[in-house]
Coordinates of C-alpha atoms in Angstrom, one line a residue:
M1 CA -20.9 -178.0 -80.9
S2 CA -21.6 -176.6 -84.4
T3 CA -19.3 -177.1 -87.3
P4 CA -17.2 -174.0 -88.0
K5 CA -18.1 -172.1 -91.2
V6 CA -14.5 -171.1 -91.6
Q7 CA -11.6 -173.2 -90.4
V8 CA -8.0 -172.0 -90.9
E9 CA -5.1 -174.3 -89.8
R10 CA -1.5 -173.1 -89.6
L11 CA -1.6 -171.0 -92.8
T12 CA 1.8 -169.8 -93.9
K13 CA 2.7 -167.7 -97.0
R14 CA 6.2 -166.9 -98.1
F15 CA 7.2 -164.9 -101.1
R16 CA 10.5 -165.0 -103.0
M17 CA 12.2 -161.5 -103.0
Y18 CA 14.7 -160.7 -105.7
P19 CA 17.1 -157.7 -105.5
R20 CA 16.7 -157.0 -109.2
P21 CA 15.0 -158.6 -112.3
A22 CA 18.3 -160.0 -113.5
A23 CA 18.6 -162.1 -110.4
R24 CA 15.3 -163.7 -111.1
L25 CA 16.5 -164.5 -114.6
A26 CA 19.8 -165.9 -113.4
E27 CA 18.0 -168.3 -111.0
W28 CA 15.6 -169.4 -113.7
L29 CA 18.4 -170.0 -116.3
T30 CA 20.3 -172.2 -113.8
L31 CA 17.1 -174.1 -112.9
G32 CA 17.6 -173.1 -109.3
A33 CA 21.2 -174.2 -109.0
V34 CA 22.0 -170.6 -108.2
T35 CA 19.9 -169.0 -105.5
R36 CA 19.4 -165.3 -105.8
H37 CA 16.3 -164.8 -103.7
T38 CA 15.5 -164.3 -100.1
L39 CA 12.2 -165.5 -98.5
F40 CA 9.8 -163.0 -97.1
T41 CA 7.2 -164.5 -94.7
A42 CA 3.9 -162.6 -95.1
L43 CA 1.9 -165.0 -92.9
D44 CA 3.4 -167.3 -90.3
N45 CA 1.4 -170.1 -88.8
V46 CA -2.1 -168.5 -88.6
S47 CA -5.0 -170.5 -87.2
F48 CA -8.6 -169.5 -86.3
S49 CA -12.2 -170.6 -86.8
M50 CA -15.5 -168.9 -87.3
T51 CA -19.0 -170.1 -86.5
S52 CA -22.3 -169.4 -88.3
G53 CA -23.5 -165.8 -87.8
E54 CA -20.2 -164.7 -86.2
F55 CA -18.7 -161.3 -86.9
F56 CA -14.9 -161.8 -86.9
G57 CA -12.4 -159.0 -87.1
I58 CA -8.8 -158.9 -88.3
I59 CA -6.6 -155.9 -87.2
G60 CA -3.0 -155.0 -87.5
P61 CA -0.7 -152.3 -88.9
N62 CA 0.0 -152.0 -92.7
G63 CA 2.1 -154.9 -93.9
S64 CA 1.0 -157.2 -91.2
G65 CA -0.5 -159.8 -93.6
K66 CA -4.2 -159.0 -93.4
S67 CA -4.8 -158.6 -97.2
T68 CA -2.6 -161.6 -97.9
L69 CA -4.7 -163.7 -95.6
L70 CA -7.9 -162.6 -97.3
K71 CA -6.5 -163.3 -100.8
I72 CA -5.8 -166.8 -99.7
L73 CA -9.2 -167.3 -98.3
T74 CA -10.8 -166.0 -101.5
R75 CA -8.4 -168.2 -103.6
V76 CA -6.7 -165.3 -105.3
M77 CA -3.4 -166.9 -104.2
F78 CA -2.4 -170.2 -102.6
P79 CA -0.7 -170.7 -99.2
T80 CA 2.9 -172.0 -98.9
S81 CA 1.7 -174.4 -96.2
G82 CA -1.3 -175.0 -94.0
S83 CA -4.9 -175.4 -95.0
F84 CA -8.4 -173.8 -94.7
R85 CA -12.0 -174.8 -95.3
I86 CA -15.0 -172.6 -95.9
D87 CA -18.5 -174.1 -95.8
G88 CA -20.9 -172.4 -98.3
R89 CA -20.9 -169.6 -100.8
V90 CA -18.3 -166.8 -100.3
T91 CA -18.5 -163.3 -101.5
S92 CA -15.7 -160.8 -100.9
L93 CA -15.4 -157.0 -101.1
L94 CA -11.7 -156.6 -101.4
E95 CA -9.9 -154.1 -103.7
L96 CA -12.3 -151.4 -104.9
G97 CA -13.8 -152.1 -108.3
T98 CA -12.4 -155.7 -108.5
G99 CA -14.4 -157.7 -111.1
F100 CA -16.1 -154.6 -112.6
S101 CA -15.8 -153.6 -116.3
P102 CA -15.2 -149.9 -116.5
E103 CA -16.8 -149.5 -119.9
L104 CA -20.1 -151.2 -118.8
S105 CA -22.9 -149.4 -116.9
G106 CA -23.7 -150.0 -113.3
R107 CA -26.7 -152.0 -114.3
A108 CA -24.7 -154.1 -116.7
N109 CA -22.1 -154.7 -114.0
I110 CA -24.8 -155.9 -111.6
A111 CA -25.8 -158.6 -114.2
K112 CA -22.2 -159.5 -114.9
S113 CA -21.2 -159.8 -111.3
A114 CA -24.3 -162.0 -110.5
R115 CA -23.5 -164.3 -113.4
L116 CA -19.8 -164.6 -112.2
L117 CA -21.2 -165.6 -108.8
G118 CA -23.3 -168.3 -110.4
F119 CA -26.7 -166.7 -110.5
D120 CA -29.0 -166.8 -113.5
E121 CA -30.9 -163.9 -115.2
E122 CA -34.1 -164.6 -113.3
F123 CA -32.2 -163.9 -110.0
V124 CA -30.8 -160.7 -111.5
R125 CA -34.2 -159.5 -112.5
A126 CA -35.7 -160.2 -109.1
R127 CA -33.0 -158.5 -107.1
Q128 CA -31.7 -155.8 -109.4
E129 CA -34.0 -153.0 -108.3
Q130 CA -33.3 -153.8 -104.6
M131 CA -29.6 -153.5 -105.3
I132 CA -30.0 -150.2 -107.2
A133 CA -32.2 -148.8 -104.4
F134 CA -29.7 -149.8 -101.7
A135 CA -26.8 -148.3 -103.6
D136 CA -28.8 -145.1 -104.1
I137 CA -27.2 -144.2 -107.4
H138 CA -30.3 -144.2 -109.6
A139 CA -29.3 -141.2 -111.6
Y140 CA -26.0 -142.9 -112.7
I141 CA -26.9 -146.5 -112.9
D142 CA -27.0 -146.6 -116.7
Q143 CA -23.7 -144.6 -117.0
P144 CA -20.3 -146.4 -117.5
I145 CA -18.7 -147.0 -114.1
K146 CA -15.4 -145.5 -115.3
F147 CA -17.1 -142.2 -114.4
Y148 CA -18.1 -143.3 -110.9
S149 CA -16.4 -141.9 -107.8
S150 CA -14.8 -144.3 -105.3
G151 CA -17.8 -143.8 -103.1
M152 CA -20.2 -144.7 -105.8
L153 CA -18.1 -147.8 -106.7
V154 CA -18.2 -149.1 -103.1
R155 CA -22.0 -148.4 -102.9
L156 CA -22.5 -150.5 -106.0
A157 CA -20.2 -153.3 -105.0
F158 CA -21.6 -153.6 -101.5
A159 CA -25.2 -153.6 -102.8
I160 CA -24.4 -156.5 -105.1
F161 CA -22.6 -158.7 -102.7
A162 CA -24.9 -158.0 -99.8
H163 CA -28.0 -159.1 -101.8
V164 CA -26.7 -162.4 -103.1
E165 CA -27.2 -164.0 -99.7
P166 CA -23.7 -165.3 -99.1
D167 CA -22.8 -167.8 -96.4
V168 CA -19.5 -166.0 -95.7
F169 CA -19.0 -162.3 -96.4
I170 CA -15.4 -161.0 -96.5
I171 CA -14.9 -157.2 -96.3
D172 CA -11.4 -155.6 -96.5
E173 CA -11.5 -151.9 -95.6
A174 CA -13.9 -151.1 -98.4
L175 CA -16.5 -149.4 -96.1
S176 CA -14.0 -146.7 -95.2
V177 CA -14.5 -145.2 -98.6
G178 CA -18.2 -144.4 -98.3
D179 CA -19.8 -141.6 -96.3
V180 CA -21.0 -142.1 -92.7
Y181 CA -24.7 -142.5 -93.7
F182 CA -23.9 -145.3 -96.2
A183 CA -21.6 -147.0 -93.7
Q184 CA -24.4 -147.1 -91.1
K185 CA -26.7 -148.5 -93.8
C186 CA -24.2 -151.2 -94.6
F187 CA -23.8 -152.3 -91.0
Q188 CA -27.6 -152.5 -90.6
R189 CA -27.6 -154.7 -93.7
I190 CA -24.8 -156.9 -92.2
D191 CA -26.9 -157.3 -89.0
Q192 CA -29.7 -158.6 -91.1
M193 CA -27.4 -161.0 -92.9
R194 CA -26.0 -162.2 -89.6
A195 CA -29.5 -162.9 -88.3
R196 CA -29.9 -165.3 -91.2
G197 CA -26.7 -167.1 -90.3
C198 CA -24.2 -165.3 -92.6
T199 CA -20.6 -165.3 -91.2
V200 CA -18.7 -162.0 -91.6
L201 CA -14.9 -161.6 -91.8
F202 CA -14.1 -157.9 -91.4
V203 CA -10.7 -156.3 -91.9
S204 CA -10.4 -152.7 -90.7
H205 CA -8.1 -150.0 -89.2
D206 CA -11.3 -148.6 -87.5
L207 CA -10.9 -150.0 -84.0
G208 CA -14.2 -148.5 -83.0
A209 CA -16.0 -150.5 -85.6
I210 CA -14.1 -153.7 -84.5
R211 CA -15.0 -153.2 -80.9
K212 CA -18.7 -152.4 -81.7
Y213 CA -19.5 -155.1 -84.2
C214 CA -17.0 -158.0 -83.9
D215 CA -17.4 -160.9 -81.5
Q216 CA -13.8 -162.1 -81.9
A217 CA -10.8 -160.6 -83.5
L218 CA -7.3 -161.7 -84.6
Y219 CA -4.4 -159.2 -84.2
L220 CA -1.6 -159.8 -86.8
H221 CA 1.9 -158.2 -86.6
H222 CA 4.5 -158.9 -89.2
G223 CA 2.4 -161.9 -90.3
Q224 CA 2.3 -163.5 -86.9
P225 CA -0.8 -163.9 -84.7
R226 CA -0.3 -161.8 -81.6
F227 CA -3.8 -162.2 -80.1
L228 CA -6.9 -164.2 -80.9
G229 CA -10.0 -163.7 -78.8
D230 CA -12.5 -161.1 -77.5
A231 CA -12.6 -158.2 -80.0
R232 CA -12.3 -155.5 -77.3
A233 CA -9.3 -157.3 -75.7
A234 CA -7.7 -157.6 -79.1
T235 CA -7.9 -153.8 -79.8
D236 CA -6.5 -153.2 -76.3
V237 CA -3.5 -155.4 -77.1
Y238 CA -3.1 -153.7 -80.5
L239 CA -3.2 -150.2 -79.0
E240 CA -0.7 -151.1 -76.3
A241 CA 1.7 -152.7 -78.8
M242 CA 1.5 -149.7 -81.1
S243 CA 2.0 -147.2 -78.3
P244 CA 5.4 -145.5 -78.0
G245 CA 7.8 -148.3 -76.8
G246 CA 5.2 -150.9 -77.2
A247 CA 5.7 -152.2 -80.7
A248 CA 9.0 -153.8 -79.8
R249 CA 7.3 -155.8 -76.9
N250 CA 5.7 -159.1 -77.6
L251 CA 2.8 -158.1 -75.4
A252 CA 0.2 -160.7 -74.5
P253 CA -3.0 -160.5 -72.5
R254 CA -2.2 -160.9 -68.8
D255 CA -3.3 -164.1 -67.2
P256 CA -4.8 -163.1 -63.8
A257 CA -4.2 -166.6 -62.6
G258 CA -0.5 -166.1 -63.1
S259 CA -0.2 -163.5 -60.3
T260 CA 2.2 -164.2 -57.5
G261 CA 2.3 -163.4 -53.8
S262 CA -1.0 -163.4 -51.9
S263 CA -3.1 -162.0 -54.8
V264 CA -6.1 -164.0 -55.6
A265 CA -6.0 -166.6 -58.4
V266 CA -8.9 -166.7 -60.8
G267 CA -11.2 -169.5 -60.1
D268 CA -14.9 -170.4 -60.5
P269 CA -16.6 -169.6 -57.2
A270 CA -19.7 -171.5 -58.3
G271 CA -17.8 -174.6 -59.4
S272 CA -18.2 -176.5 -56.2
A273 CA -18.9 -175.8 -52.5
D274 CA -15.2 -176.5 -51.6
R275 CA -13.9 -174.2 -54.4
H276 CA -16.2 -171.5 -53.3
V277 CA -14.9 -171.7 -49.7
V278 CA -11.3 -171.6 -50.9
F279 CA -12.1 -168.7 -53.3
R280 CA -13.7 -166.6 -50.5
S281 CA -10.9 -167.4 -48.1
R282 CA -8.4 -166.1 -50.5
C283 CA -10.4 -162.9 -51.0
A284 CA -10.5 -162.5 -47.2
A285 CA -6.8 -163.2 -46.9
L286 CA -6.0 -160.4 -49.4
R287 CA -8.4 -158.0 -47.7
S288 CA -6.7 -158.7 -44.4
E289 CA -3.4 -157.3 -45.8
L290 CA -4.9 -154.0 -46.6
P291 CA -4.5 -150.8 -44.5
A292 CA -7.6 -150.3 -42.4
R293 CA -9.0 -147.4 -44.5
L294 CA -8.8 -149.5 -47.7
A295 CA -10.2 -152.6 -46.0
D296 CA -13.2 -150.6 -44.9
L297 CA -13.9 -149.5 -48.4
F298 CA -13.1 -152.6 -50.4
D299 CA -15.1 -155.6 -49.2
E300 CA -14.7 -159.2 -50.4
N301 CA -17.2 -158.7 -53.2
A302 CA -15.0 -155.9 -54.7
I303 CA -12.0 -158.2 -54.5
A304 CA -13.9 -161.1 -55.9
R305 CA -15.0 -159.1 -58.9
V306 CA -11.4 -158.9 -60.1
A307 CA -10.3 -162.3 -58.8
A308 CA -13.0 -164.0 -60.9
F309 CA -12.6 -161.8 -63.9
T310 CA -11.9 -163.7 -67.1
G311 CA -12.4 -161.0 -69.7
G312 CA -9.9 -158.9 -71.6
R313 CA -6.9 -158.1 -69.5
I314 CA -3.5 -156.8 -70.7
G315 CA -0.4 -155.3 -69.1
T316 CA 3.2 -155.7 -68.0
G317 CA 2.1 -156.5 -64.4
A318 CA 4.2 -153.7 -62.8
V319 CA 0.9 -152.7 -61.2
E320 CA -1.8 -155.2 -60.6
I321 CA -5.4 -154.2 -60.1
V322 CA -7.0 -156.4 -57.3
A323 CA -10.4 -154.8 -56.6
V324 CA -13.0 -152.6 -58.3
R325 CA -15.9 -151.0 -56.5
V326 CA -18.8 -149.1 -58.1
S327 CA -21.1 -147.1 -55.9
G328 CA -23.7 -144.3 -56.1
S329 CA -24.1 -140.9 -54.4
D330 CA -25.1 -142.6 -51.1
G331 CA -21.9 -144.6 -51.0
A332 CA -23.7 -148.0 -51.4
A333 CA -22.1 -150.4 -53.9
R334 CA -24.5 -151.3 -56.7
E335 CA -24.9 -151.7 -60.5
Q336 CA -28.2 -149.8 -61.1
F337 CA -28.3 -146.0 -61.1
A338 CA -30.9 -143.3 -61.7
R339 CA -29.9 -140.9 -64.4
D340 CA -29.4 -138.1 -62.0
D341 CA -27.1 -140.1 -59.7
R342 CA -23.4 -139.8 -59.4
L343 CA -21.2 -142.7 -60.2
T344 CA -18.1 -143.4 -58.1
V345 CA -15.5 -146.0 -59.2
D346 CA -12.8 -147.0 -56.7
V347 CA -9.9 -149.0 -58.0
L348 CA -7.4 -150.8 -55.8
A349 CA -4.0 -152.0 -57.1
R350 CA -0.9 -153.7 -55.7
V351 CA 2.4 -152.2 -56.9
R352 CA 4.9 -154.9 -57.9
D353 CA 7.6 -152.8 -59.5
N354 CA 8.8 -149.2 -58.9
V355 CA 7.0 -146.8 -61.2
E356 CA 8.1 -143.2 -61.5
R357 CA 5.0 -141.7 -63.1
A358 CA 1.8 -143.7 -63.1
T359 CA -1.6 -142.7 -64.5
V360 CA -5.0 -144.2 -63.9
S361 CA -7.8 -144.4 -66.6
L362 CA -11.5 -145.1 -66.7
Q363 CA -13.6 -145.7 -69.8
I364 CA -17.3 -146.2 -70.1
T365 CA -18.7 -148.2 -73.1
N366 CA -22.4 -148.7 -73.9
R367 CA -24.0 -152.0 -74.9
L368 CA -23.3 -151.4 -78.6
G369 CA -19.6 -151.2 -77.9
V370 CA -19.5 -147.4 -78.4
V371 CA -17.1 -145.5 -76.0
V372 CA -19.4 -143.0 -74.3
W373 CA -16.7 -141.3 -72.3
G374 CA -13.2 -141.9 -70.9
T375 CA -10.4 -140.1 -69.1
N376 CA -7.2 -140.4 -67.2
Q377 CA -5.0 -138.2 -65.0
H378 CA -3.2 -136.8 -68.0
L379 CA -6.4 -135.7 -69.7
L380 CA -7.7 -134.3 -66.5
Q381 CA -4.4 -132.4 -66.0
R382 CA -3.8 -134.0 -62.7
R383 CA -0.4 -134.8 -61.3
T384 CA 0.8 -138.3 -61.8
I385 CA 1.9 -140.5 -58.9
R386 CA 5.1 -142.2 -58.0
L387 CA 4.6 -145.8 -56.9
R388 CA 7.0 -148.1 -54.9
A389 CA 7.1 -151.9 -55.1
G390 CA 5.1 -153.5 -52.3
A391 CA 2.8 -150.5 -51.8
W392 CA -1.0 -150.2 -52.5
S393 CA -2.6 -147.7 -54.8
H394 CA -6.2 -146.4 -54.5
A395 CA -7.8 -144.4 -57.3
R396 CA -11.2 -142.8 -57.3
F397 CA -13.3 -141.5 -60.2
V398 CA -16.5 -139.5 -59.5
V399 CA -18.5 -139.2 -62.7
G400 CA -21.7 -137.4 -63.6
P401 CA -24.6 -137.3 -63.3
G402 CA -24.8 -137.4 -67.1
L403 CA -24.9 -141.0 -68.5
G404 CA -27.9 -141.8 -70.7
V405 CA -30.4 -144.6 -70.0
D406 CA -28.5 -147.7 -71.2
E407 CA -26.4 -150.6 -70.0
H408 CA -22.7 -149.8 -69.8
T409 CA -19.4 -151.5 -69.0
L410 CA -16.3 -150.0 -67.3
D411 CA -12.7 -150.4 -68.3
V412 CA -10.1 -149.5 -65.7
G413 CA -6.3 -149.4 -66.0
Y414 CA -3.0 -148.3 -64.7
G415 CA -0.4 -147.1 -67.2
D416 CA 2.9 -145.3 -67.6
A417 CA 2.8 -141.5 -68.0
A418 CA 6.5 -141.1 -68.5
G419 CA 6.3 -141.2 -72.3
E420 CA 6.9 -145.0 -72.8
G421 CA 3.2 -145.7 -73.2
H422 CA 3.3 -148.9 -71.2
V423 CA 0.1 -150.4 -69.8
F424 CA 0.7 -152.0 -66.4
D425 CA -2.8 -153.5 -66.0
R426 CA -6.0 -152.9 -67.9
L427 CA -9.3 -154.7 -67.4
S428 CA -11.9 -154.4 -70.1
A429 CA -15.6 -154.6 -69.1
V430 CA -14.7 -155.4 -65.5
A431 CA -17.9 -153.9 -64.1
R432 CA -21.5 -153.3 -65.3
V433 CA -23.5 -150.1 -64.8
Q434 CA -27.1 -149.8 -65.8
V435 CA -28.7 -146.4 -65.9
M436 CA -32.4 -146.6 -65.3
A437 CA -35.1 -144.2 -66.6
E438 CA -35.6 -142.7 -63.1
G439 CA -34.9 -139.3 -61.7
A440 CA -34.9 -135.9 -63.4
A441 CA -33.9 -135.9 -67.1
D442 CA -32.8 -132.8 -69.1
F443 CA -31.4 -134.6 -72.1
V444 CA -31.7 -137.7 -74.3
G445 CA -29.0 -139.8 -75.9
A446 CA -25.8 -141.5 -74.7
A447 CA -24.6 -138.7 -72.4
R448 CA -25.2 -135.1 -71.2
L449 CA -23.2 -132.4 -72.9
P450 CA -22.7 -128.9 -71.5
C451 CA -25.4 -126.9 -73.1
E452 CA -27.1 -123.5 -72.8
C453 CA -30.3 -122.7 -74.5
D454 CA -32.1 -119.3 -74.7
V455 CA -35.4 -118.7 -76.6
A456 CA -36.8 -115.3 -77.5
A457 CA -39.8 -114.1 -79.3
Y458 CA -39.9 -111.1 -81.6
E459 CA -42.8 -109.2 -83.2
P460 CA -42.8 -109.3 -87.0
R461 CA -41.0 -106.4 -88.6
A462 CA -43.5 -103.8 -90.1
A463 CA -43.7 -104.1 -93.8
P464 CA -42.0 -101.1 -95.6
L465 CA -44.2 -98.7 -97.4
S466 CA -44.3 -99.3 -101.1
T467 CA -42.9 -96.6 -103.5
A468 CA -46.3 -95.8 -104.8
A469 CA -47.8 -95.4 -101.4
A470 CA -44.9 -93.2 -100.2
A471 CA -45.1 -90.8 -103.1
P472 CA -47.0 -87.5 -102.4
N473 CA -50.1 -86.8 -104.3
R474 CA -49.7 -84.2 -107.0

C-alpha cells in the first residue's frame, strides 16, 4: 500500500472569543486569572488521508471549517491539537491575490511568486511565457495588477501555481471567479497534473464539480466531519442534510447490512462457494415474500444487485429499496442499449414506516460524473403515493429513447414529498447503462433535446437601380 501524500490525524482548532476588546485586555492584565473568553471550535477531530494523484474534495456550508482546515494545512495557522503530514512541495490557491504585490506588474509578480516558492531565475525564464499564455492576459501582463479584475487575478494565480509542478495542489473556491472557458482550461490542466502524480485538494460549493472530478470527499458541518468517502455519496449526504428539516438531523449513509426483517444483508457472493449459496438463498427467500406479479418481474438478479450494493447509500430507512431492474423495449433485462431503444427502470421497495406522501426519483449520470437527466414524481407533476408499513412499493420509469452514446450510471431513491425533504433511501450508481452506437441517430451529444429545424432557400434580392441609371435622359 502506497504512503499517503497527505495524512491528517484528529485535527482540532479552537479560537478564543471575547465579547468586547476590554475583556481581552482584562484577561491579559490578570495573566489569565480572570477568564473573559469563550471557546469556539472551528474544527473538531478531523482525520483523512490522500494518496498520490488523488482528487479530494471538501464540502460544507459557510462556517463549517473548510477554510480553517486549509489554512492549517498551508501553515497559515496552527492547530490546537492533532497533527498532519504532507509529503512534497505544496502550492495553494486560497484567498484571491494572496502573495501578490498590487504595485508590481503581472510579469513581476510571476517572478516574485516563483522566488517565494523556492525557484530560481532560470526556472522563471523557462516557464514565464507558458504561464502568460495560459493566463491569456498578454495585453495586460506588464500593467500593475491593482488594475486587474478578479477574473484576471485568478487567471494569473492559477497559471503560476499550476506550472511550478507541485506535489500537492490546494484550491479554495478560486475557480468560481473565472469564466466557464477558463474553468474548463483549469480542470484540463489539473488532469495533466494528476497524471504526473500531483494530489489535488479542492474546496468548493459547486457540487457538480465535486461529483465530476473528485474521487473522495469530506463533508464538514460546524467543524465536525459528517461523511468521508465516495464523492457522489458525500454530495448526496450534504444535500439531504441541507434540505428542509434535514440540517438538524445527523444523517449518515445507510448501512445496507443493518437492515432488519427478511431483507438481504450485503455480502460478497464471490467470497466463497458457501457464502454464494447463502447469499442466493436469501435473495430467493426475499423473492418468495413478494406478491406474484412482483415476483414475476423481479428475479433474483434484480434483488442481488441491491443486496450486494456497497456504493453510496443514504436515507432514514422508512422505505428500503430491495431490487432494481433495468430493461429495454423488449422487456429483457440488460445493461447495453441501442441509442433508439427505450430504457425501463423498475424499482422495488419495502415500506418500514408509514409515509403520507412518498416520491420516487431517477437520475442518470454519464461516465464523467455529469448529470445528464433526472426527474421525480413532483417534477413530472404526478400524484404522490401513501405508503403503509409492511407494504411493498413498485415504481417504474420509462425513459427515451434519447440518451447519447456513452456509459451511464443510475441513481434511484424514495423521498418525502410532504415538505420535510427527507430521503428515505437513495442508492447512487446502483446500475450501469451503456448506450451503443447502434440504431438510428438524429443527434450527437449527451442527450436528445426537443428540436425543430426548417431550412429554406431564397433567390438573391435584385440590386436596386443606381440614381444615375434611374434618371431620365435630357
